Tab-separated table of C-alpha atoms and ligand atoms in Angstrom:
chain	number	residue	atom	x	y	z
A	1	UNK	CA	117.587	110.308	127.401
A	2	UNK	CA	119.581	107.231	125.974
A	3	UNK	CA	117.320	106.143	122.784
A	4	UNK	CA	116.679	102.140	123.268
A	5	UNK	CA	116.357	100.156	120.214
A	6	UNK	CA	112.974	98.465	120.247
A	7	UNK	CA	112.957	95.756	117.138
A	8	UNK	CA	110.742	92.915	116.237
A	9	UNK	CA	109.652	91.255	112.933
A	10	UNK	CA	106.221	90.122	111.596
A	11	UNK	CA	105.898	86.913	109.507
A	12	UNK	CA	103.642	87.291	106.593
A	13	UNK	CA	101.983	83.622	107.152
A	14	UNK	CA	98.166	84.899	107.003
A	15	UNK	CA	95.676	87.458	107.100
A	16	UNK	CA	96.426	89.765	110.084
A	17	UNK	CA	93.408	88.247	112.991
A	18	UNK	CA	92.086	90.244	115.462
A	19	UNK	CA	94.628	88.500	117.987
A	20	UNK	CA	97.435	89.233	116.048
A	21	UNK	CA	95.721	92.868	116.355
A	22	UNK	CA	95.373	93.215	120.134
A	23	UNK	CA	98.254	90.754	121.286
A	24	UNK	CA	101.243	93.029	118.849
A	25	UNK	CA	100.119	95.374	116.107
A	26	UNK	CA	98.224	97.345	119.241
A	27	UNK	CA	100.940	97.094	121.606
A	28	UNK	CA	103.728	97.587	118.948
A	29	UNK	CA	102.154	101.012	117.465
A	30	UNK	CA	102.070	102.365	121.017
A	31	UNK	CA	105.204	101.395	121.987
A	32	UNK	CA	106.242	103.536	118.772
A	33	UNK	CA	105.035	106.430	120.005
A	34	UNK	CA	107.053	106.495	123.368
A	35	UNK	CA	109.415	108.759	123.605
A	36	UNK	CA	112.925	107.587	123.284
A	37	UNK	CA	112.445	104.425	121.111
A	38	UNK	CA	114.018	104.074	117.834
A	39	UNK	CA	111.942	101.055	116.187
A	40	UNK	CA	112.753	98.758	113.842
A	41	UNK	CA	109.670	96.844	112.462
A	42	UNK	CA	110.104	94.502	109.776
A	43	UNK	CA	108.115	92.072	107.868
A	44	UNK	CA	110.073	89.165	108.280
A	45	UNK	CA	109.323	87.132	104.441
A	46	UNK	CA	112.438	85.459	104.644
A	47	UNK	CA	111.210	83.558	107.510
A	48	UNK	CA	107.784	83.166	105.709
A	49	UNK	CA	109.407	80.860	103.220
A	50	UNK	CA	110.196	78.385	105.662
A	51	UNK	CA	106.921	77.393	106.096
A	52	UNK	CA	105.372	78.628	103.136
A	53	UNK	CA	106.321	77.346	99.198
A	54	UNK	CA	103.343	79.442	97.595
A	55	UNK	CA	104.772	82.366	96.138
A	56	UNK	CA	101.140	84.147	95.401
A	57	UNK	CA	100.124	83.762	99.127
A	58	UNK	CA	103.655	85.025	100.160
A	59	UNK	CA	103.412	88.191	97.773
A	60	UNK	CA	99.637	88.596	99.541
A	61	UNK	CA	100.143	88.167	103.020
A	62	UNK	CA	103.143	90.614	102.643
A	63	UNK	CA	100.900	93.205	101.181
A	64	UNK	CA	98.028	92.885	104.065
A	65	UNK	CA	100.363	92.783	106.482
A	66	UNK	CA	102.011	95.829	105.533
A	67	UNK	CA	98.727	97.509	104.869
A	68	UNK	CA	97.374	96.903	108.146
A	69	UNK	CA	99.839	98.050	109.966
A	70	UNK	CA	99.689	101.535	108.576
A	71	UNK	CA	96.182	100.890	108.602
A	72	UNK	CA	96.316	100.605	112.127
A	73	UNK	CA	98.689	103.371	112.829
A	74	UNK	CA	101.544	102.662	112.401
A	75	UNK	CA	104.216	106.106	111.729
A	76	UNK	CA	106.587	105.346	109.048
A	77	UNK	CA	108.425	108.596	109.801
A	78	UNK	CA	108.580	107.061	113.573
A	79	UNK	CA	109.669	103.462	112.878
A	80	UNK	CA	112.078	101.882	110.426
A	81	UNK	CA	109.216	99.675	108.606
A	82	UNK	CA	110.779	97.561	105.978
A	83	UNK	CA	111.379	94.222	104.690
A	84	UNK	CA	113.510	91.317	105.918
A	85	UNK	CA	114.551	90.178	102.108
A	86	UNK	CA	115.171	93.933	101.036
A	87	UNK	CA	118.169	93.860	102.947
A	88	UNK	CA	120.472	91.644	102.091
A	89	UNK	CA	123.194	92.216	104.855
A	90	UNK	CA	120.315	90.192	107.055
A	91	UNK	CA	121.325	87.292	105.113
A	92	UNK	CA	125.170	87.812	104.814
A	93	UNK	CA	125.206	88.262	108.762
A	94	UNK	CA	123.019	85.133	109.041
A	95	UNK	CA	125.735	82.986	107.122
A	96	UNK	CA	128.664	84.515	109.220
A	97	UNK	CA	126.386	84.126	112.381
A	98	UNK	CA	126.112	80.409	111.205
A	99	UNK	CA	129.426	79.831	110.958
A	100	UNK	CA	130.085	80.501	115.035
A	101	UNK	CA	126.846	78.806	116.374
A	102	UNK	CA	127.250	75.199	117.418
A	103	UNK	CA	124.795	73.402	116.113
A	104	UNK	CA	124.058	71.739	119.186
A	105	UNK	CA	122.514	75.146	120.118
A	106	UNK	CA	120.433	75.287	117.217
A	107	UNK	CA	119.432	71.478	118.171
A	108	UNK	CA	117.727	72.616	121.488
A	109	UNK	CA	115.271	75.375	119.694
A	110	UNK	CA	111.663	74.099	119.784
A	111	UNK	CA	110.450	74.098	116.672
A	112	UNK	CA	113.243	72.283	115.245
A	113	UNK	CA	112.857	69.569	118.060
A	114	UNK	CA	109.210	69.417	118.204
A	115	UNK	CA	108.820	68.457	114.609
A	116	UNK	CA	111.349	65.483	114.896
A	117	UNK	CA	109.893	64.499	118.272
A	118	UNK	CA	106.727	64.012	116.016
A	119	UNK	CA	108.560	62.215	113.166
A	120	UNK	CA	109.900	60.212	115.361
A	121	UNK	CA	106.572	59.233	117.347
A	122	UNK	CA	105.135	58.810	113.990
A	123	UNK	CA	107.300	55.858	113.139
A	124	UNK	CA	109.146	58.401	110.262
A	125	UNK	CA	112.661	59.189	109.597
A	126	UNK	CA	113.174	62.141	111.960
A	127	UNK	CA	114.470	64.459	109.667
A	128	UNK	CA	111.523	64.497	107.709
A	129	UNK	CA	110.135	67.654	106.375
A	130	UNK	CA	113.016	69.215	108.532
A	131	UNK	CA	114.888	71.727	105.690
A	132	UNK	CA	117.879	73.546	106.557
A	133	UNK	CA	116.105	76.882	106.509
A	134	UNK	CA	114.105	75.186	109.601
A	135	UNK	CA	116.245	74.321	111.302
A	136	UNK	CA	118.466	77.823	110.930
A	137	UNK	CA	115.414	79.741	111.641
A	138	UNK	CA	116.457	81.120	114.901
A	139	UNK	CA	120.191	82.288	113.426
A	140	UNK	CA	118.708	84.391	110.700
A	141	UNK	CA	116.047	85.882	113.851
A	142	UNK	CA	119.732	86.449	115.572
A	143	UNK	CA	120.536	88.178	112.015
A	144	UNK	CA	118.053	89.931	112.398
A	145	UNK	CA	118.486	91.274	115.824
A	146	UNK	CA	121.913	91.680	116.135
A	147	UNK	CA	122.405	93.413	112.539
A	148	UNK	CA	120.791	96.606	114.831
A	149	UNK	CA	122.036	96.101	118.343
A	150	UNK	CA	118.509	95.986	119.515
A	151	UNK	CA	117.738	96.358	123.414
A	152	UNK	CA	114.546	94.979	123.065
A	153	UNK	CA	112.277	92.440	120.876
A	154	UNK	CA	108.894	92.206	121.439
A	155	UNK	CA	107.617	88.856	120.991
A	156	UNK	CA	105.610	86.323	121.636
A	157	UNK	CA	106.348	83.822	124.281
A	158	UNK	CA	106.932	81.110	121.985
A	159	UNK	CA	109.787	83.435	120.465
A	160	UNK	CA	111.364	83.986	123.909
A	161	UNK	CA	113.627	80.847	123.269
A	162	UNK	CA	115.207	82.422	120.524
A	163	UNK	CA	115.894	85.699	121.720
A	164	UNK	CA	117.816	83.480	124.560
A	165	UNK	CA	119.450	81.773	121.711
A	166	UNK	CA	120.486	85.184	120.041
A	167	UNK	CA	122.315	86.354	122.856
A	168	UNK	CA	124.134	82.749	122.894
A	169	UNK	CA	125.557	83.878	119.157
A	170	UNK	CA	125.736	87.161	120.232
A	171	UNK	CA	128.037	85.641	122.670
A	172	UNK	CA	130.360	83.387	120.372
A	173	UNK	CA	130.531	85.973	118.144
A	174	UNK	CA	131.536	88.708	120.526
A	175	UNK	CA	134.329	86.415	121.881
A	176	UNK	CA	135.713	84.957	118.601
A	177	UNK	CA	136.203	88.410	116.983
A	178	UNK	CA	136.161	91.292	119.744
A	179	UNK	CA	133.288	92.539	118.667
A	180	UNK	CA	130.476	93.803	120.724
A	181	UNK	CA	127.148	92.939	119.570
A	182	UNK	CA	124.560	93.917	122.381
A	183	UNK	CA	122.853	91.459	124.066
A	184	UNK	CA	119.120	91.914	123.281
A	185	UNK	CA	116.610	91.123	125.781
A	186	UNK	CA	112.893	89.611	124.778
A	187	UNK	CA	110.074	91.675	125.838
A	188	UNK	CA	107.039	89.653	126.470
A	189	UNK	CA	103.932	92.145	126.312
A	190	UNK	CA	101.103	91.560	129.004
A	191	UNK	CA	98.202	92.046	126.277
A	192	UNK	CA	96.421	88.653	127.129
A	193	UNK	CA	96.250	86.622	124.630
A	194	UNK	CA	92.599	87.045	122.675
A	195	UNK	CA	90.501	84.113	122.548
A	196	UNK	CA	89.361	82.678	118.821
A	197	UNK	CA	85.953	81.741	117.710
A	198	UNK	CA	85.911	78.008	119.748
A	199	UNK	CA	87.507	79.714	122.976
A	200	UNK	CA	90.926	78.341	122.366
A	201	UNK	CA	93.769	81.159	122.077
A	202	UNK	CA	92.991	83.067	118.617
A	203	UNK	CA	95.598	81.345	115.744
A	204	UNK	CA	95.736	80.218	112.457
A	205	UNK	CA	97.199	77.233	113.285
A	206	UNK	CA	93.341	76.418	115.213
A	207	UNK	CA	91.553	78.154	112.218
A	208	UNK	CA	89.464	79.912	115.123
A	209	UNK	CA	90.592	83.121	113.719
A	210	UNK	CA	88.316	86.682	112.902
A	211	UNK	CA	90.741	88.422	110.180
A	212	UNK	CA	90.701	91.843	111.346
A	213	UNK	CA	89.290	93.630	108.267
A	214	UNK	CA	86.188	91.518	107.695
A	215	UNK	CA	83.068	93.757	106.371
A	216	UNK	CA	81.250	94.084	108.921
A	217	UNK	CA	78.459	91.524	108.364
A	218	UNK	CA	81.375	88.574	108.599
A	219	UNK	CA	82.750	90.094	111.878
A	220	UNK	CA	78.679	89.891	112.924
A	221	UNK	CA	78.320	86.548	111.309
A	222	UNK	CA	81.619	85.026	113.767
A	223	UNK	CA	80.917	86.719	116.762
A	224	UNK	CA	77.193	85.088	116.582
A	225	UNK	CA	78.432	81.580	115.961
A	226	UNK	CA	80.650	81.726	119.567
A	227	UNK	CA	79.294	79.295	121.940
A	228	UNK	CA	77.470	80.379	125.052
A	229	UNK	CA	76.226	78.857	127.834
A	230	UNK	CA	72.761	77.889	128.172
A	231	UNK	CA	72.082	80.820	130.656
A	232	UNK	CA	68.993	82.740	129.889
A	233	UNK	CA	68.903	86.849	130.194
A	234	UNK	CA	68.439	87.441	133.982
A	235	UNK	CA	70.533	84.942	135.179
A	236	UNK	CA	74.003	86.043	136.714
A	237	UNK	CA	77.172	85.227	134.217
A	238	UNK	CA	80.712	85.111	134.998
A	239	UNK	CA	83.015	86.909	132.909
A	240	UNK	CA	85.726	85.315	134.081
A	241	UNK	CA	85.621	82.533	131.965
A	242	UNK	CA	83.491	84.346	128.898
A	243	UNK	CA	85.042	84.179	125.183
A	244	UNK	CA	82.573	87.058	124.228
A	245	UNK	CA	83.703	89.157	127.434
A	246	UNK	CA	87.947	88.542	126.648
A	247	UNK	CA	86.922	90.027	123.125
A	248	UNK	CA	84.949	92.934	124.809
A	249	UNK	CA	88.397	93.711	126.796
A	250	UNK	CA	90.197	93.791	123.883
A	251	UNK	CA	88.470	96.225	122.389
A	252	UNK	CA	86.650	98.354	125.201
A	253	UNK	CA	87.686	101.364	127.397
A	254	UNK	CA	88.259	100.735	131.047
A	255	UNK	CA	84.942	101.999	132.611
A	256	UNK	CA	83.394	100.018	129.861
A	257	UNK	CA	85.039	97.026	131.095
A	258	UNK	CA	84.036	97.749	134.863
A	259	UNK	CA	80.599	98.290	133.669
A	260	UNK	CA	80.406	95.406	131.664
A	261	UNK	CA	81.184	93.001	134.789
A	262	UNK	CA	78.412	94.621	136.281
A	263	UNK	CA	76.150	93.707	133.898
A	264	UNK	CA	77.220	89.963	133.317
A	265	UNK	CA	76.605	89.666	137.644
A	266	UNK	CA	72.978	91.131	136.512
A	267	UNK	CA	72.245	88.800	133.815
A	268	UNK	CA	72.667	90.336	130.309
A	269	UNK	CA	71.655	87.930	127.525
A	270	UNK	CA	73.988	86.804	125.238
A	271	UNK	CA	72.581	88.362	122.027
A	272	UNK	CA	72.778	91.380	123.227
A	273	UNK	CA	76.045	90.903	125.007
A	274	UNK	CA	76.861	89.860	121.236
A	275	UNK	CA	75.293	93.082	119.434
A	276	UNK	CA	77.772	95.663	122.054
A	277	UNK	CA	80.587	93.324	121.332
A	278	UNK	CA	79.949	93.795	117.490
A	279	UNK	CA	79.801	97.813	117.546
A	280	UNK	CA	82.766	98.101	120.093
A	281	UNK	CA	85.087	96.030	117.760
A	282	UNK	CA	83.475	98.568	114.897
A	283	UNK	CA	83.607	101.470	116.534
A	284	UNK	CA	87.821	100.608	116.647
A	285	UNK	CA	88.202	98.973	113.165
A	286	UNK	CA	85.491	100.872	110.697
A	287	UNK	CA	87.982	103.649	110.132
A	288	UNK	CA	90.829	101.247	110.063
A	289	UNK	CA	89.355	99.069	107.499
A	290	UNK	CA	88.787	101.726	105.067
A	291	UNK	CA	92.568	103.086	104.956
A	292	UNK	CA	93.248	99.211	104.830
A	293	UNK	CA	91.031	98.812	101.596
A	294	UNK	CA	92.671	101.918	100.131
A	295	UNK	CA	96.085	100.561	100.646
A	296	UNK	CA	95.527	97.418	99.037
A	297	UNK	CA	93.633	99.268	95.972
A	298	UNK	CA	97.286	101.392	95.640
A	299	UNK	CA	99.617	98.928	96.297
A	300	UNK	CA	102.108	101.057	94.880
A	301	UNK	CA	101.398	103.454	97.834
A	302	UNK	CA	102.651	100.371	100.148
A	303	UNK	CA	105.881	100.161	97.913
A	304	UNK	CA	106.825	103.421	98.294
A	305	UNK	CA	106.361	103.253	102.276
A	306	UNK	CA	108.142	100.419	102.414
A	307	UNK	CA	111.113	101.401	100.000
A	308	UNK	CA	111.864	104.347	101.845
A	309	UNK	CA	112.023	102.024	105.315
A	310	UNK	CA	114.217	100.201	103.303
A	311	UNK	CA	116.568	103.092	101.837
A	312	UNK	CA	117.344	104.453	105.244
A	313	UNK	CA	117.618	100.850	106.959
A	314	UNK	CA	120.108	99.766	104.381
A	315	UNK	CA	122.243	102.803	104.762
A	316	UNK	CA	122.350	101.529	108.578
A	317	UNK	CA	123.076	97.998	107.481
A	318	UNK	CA	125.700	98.391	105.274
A	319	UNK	CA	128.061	100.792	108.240
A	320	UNK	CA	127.521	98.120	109.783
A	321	UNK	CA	128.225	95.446	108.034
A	322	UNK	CA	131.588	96.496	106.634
A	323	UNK	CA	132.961	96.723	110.168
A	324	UNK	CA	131.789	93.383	110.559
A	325	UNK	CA	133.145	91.763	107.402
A	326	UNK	CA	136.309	93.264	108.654
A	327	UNK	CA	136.301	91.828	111.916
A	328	UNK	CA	135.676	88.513	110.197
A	329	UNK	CA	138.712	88.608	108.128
A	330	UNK	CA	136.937	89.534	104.755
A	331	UNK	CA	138.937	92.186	103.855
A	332	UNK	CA	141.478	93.047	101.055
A	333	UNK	CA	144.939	92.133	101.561
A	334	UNK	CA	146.015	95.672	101.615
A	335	UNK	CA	143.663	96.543	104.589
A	336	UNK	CA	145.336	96.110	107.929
A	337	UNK	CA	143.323	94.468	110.901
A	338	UNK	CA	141.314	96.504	112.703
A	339	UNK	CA	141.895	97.245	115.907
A	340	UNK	CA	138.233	97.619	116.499
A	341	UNK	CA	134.551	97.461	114.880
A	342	UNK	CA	134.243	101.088	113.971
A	343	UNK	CA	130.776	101.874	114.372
A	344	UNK	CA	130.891	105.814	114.445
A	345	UNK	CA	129.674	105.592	110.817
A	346	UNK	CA	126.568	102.947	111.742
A	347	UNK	CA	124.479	105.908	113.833
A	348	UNK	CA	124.584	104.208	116.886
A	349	UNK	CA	127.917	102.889	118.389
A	350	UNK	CA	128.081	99.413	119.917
A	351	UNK	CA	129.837	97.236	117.141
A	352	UNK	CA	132.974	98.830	118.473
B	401	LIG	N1	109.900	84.535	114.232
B	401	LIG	C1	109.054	85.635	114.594
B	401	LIG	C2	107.601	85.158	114.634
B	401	LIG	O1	107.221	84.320	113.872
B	401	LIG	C3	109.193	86.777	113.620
B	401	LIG	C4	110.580	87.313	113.621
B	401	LIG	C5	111.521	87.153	112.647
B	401	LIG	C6	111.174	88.105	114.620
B	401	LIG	N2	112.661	87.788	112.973
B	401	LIG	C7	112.496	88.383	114.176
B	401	LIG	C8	110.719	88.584	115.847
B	401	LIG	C9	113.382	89.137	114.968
B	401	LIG	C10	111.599	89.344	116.611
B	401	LIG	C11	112.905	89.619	116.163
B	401	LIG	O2	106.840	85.675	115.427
């Protein structure tokens, strides 16, 4: 079976939520286990310092997210798990990716326009707040992709625009220098997306969000405060529209699930709805939350995870990398032009 590369990155811009858990870490760690995926998971901190200036809470949300996801089982052994910054080919390909994208392209991506939109609604210059690292956000994502001819990136679908913009560099590049970077295609999960504290889609940017290693008295304490309706036990519910029931799918088995409608049509009460809701999310996470807590009391445990993601990732980068600086015209002036990418020596040949 033809291996397909399967890569996507995870910002460090928070404590890892319990959507964050069931819309990617979930989906991401089975995926991993598939046969005939070679993963590439990274945590993604060069893109962190676009938004974020605070070094401390960079350093910390690195760490959490890195411990959760082995936490949460992920395989190192199975997936390339490493960081963005500790390869630095990422960010040589990003500048040579920049020099081929129009930056009309780059003028269309959402973010970008959605802040000036608001600057400019606002009565401010429109460039305000906009840095350069904004705005060439989705070039180092192509970077990112391209670096390791991915098939697939999982993401979410606010990230679907610049996969789309990827394969438009992708494209330039390809045709400028004769090479053949793969055209990666965006992989939109169907895990719904789990609903936060005040009903509204669970995200930091709502602060509506249950981090997913709480102690278990704070994951009590949130799930009490969601609002209910003022239906007493007895009366018939609908789980179609029920916060609490959306978190009970995200956690529960199937037959749990079908039961569970079942007993909304008969009338369960919501503090009791609440208590089951509690121990399923528990009965997943209690084990999970005390690897987590032993990660982060070894950090250096993380480090050495992560470096050796990073050892064999590199070795990958840098095959590929000199075929590209080639192709480019960085070469010495001794070195003939290549006919070709070679890409025999990057593991998997497509640069060719
Ligand atoms: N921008 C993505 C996010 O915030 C994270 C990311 C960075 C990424 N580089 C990537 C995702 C490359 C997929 C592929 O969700």
């Amino acid at each position: 079976m033809e291996l397909k590369t399967v890569l996507t990155g995870i910002t460090p811009s928070g404590t890892p939520h319990l959507g964050n858990y069931i819309g990617m870490i979930k989906p991401a760690v089975a995926m991993s286990a598939e046969d005939g995926r070679n993963c590439y998971y990274f945590i993604s901190d060069l893109h962190a310092l676009v938004k974020c200036h605070d070094a401390e809470h960079v350093q910390r949300f690195t760490l959490e997210i890195a411990a959760a996801w082995l936490a949460l089982g992920l395989d190192p052994q199975q997936v390339l798990f490493y960081r963005q910054s500790r390869v630095p080919e990422i960010a040589e390909l990003h500048w040579m990716l920049s020099c081929v994208t129009p930056k009309g392209l780059l003028n269309r991506a959402h973010a970008y326009k959605a802040l000036r939109e608001r600057n400019t609604t606002g009565g401010a210059d429109p460039d305000t707040d906009v840095s350069l690292g904004l705005f060439s956000y989705p070039a180092l994502m192509a970077a990112d992709i391209l670096l390791f001819d991915a098939d697939f990136v999982p993401v979410g679908k606010d990230q679907v625009q610049h996969v789309e913009i990827t394969r438009d560099i992708a494209g330039s590049f390809n045709a400028r220098y004769g090479v053949r970077f793969r055209l990666p295609r965006a992989m939109v999960g169907d895990a719904q997306s789990l609903p936060g504290l005040d009903g509204r889609k669970m995200s930091k940017s709502y602060g509506n969000t249950i981090p997913i290693f709480c102690p278990v008295d704070e994951l009590r304490r949130s799930i009490r405060k969601i609002k209910t309706s003022s239906l007493a036990p007895g009366e018939p519910k609908d789980w179609r529209s029920c916060t609490l029931f959306e978190l009970y799918r995200g956690f529960a088995e199937a037959d749990e699930i079908a039961s569970m409608m079942r007993r909304y049509e008969a009338g369960i009460g919501w503090g009791e709805m609440k208590d089951i809701l509690v121990g399923t999310i528990e009965r997943h996470l209690a084990g999970p939350r005390s690897l987590y807590r032993d990660y982060l009391e070894h950090p250096q445990r993380i480090e050495a995870v992560l470096e050796q993601g990073e050892e064999r990732v590199r070795r990958i980068a840098q095959a590929r990398m000199q075929g590209i600086r080639r192709a480019v015209g960085l070469r010495r002036p001794v070195c003939a032009a290549p006919a070709a990418i070679d890409s025999a020596s990057a593991g998997h040949g497509s640069v060719a």
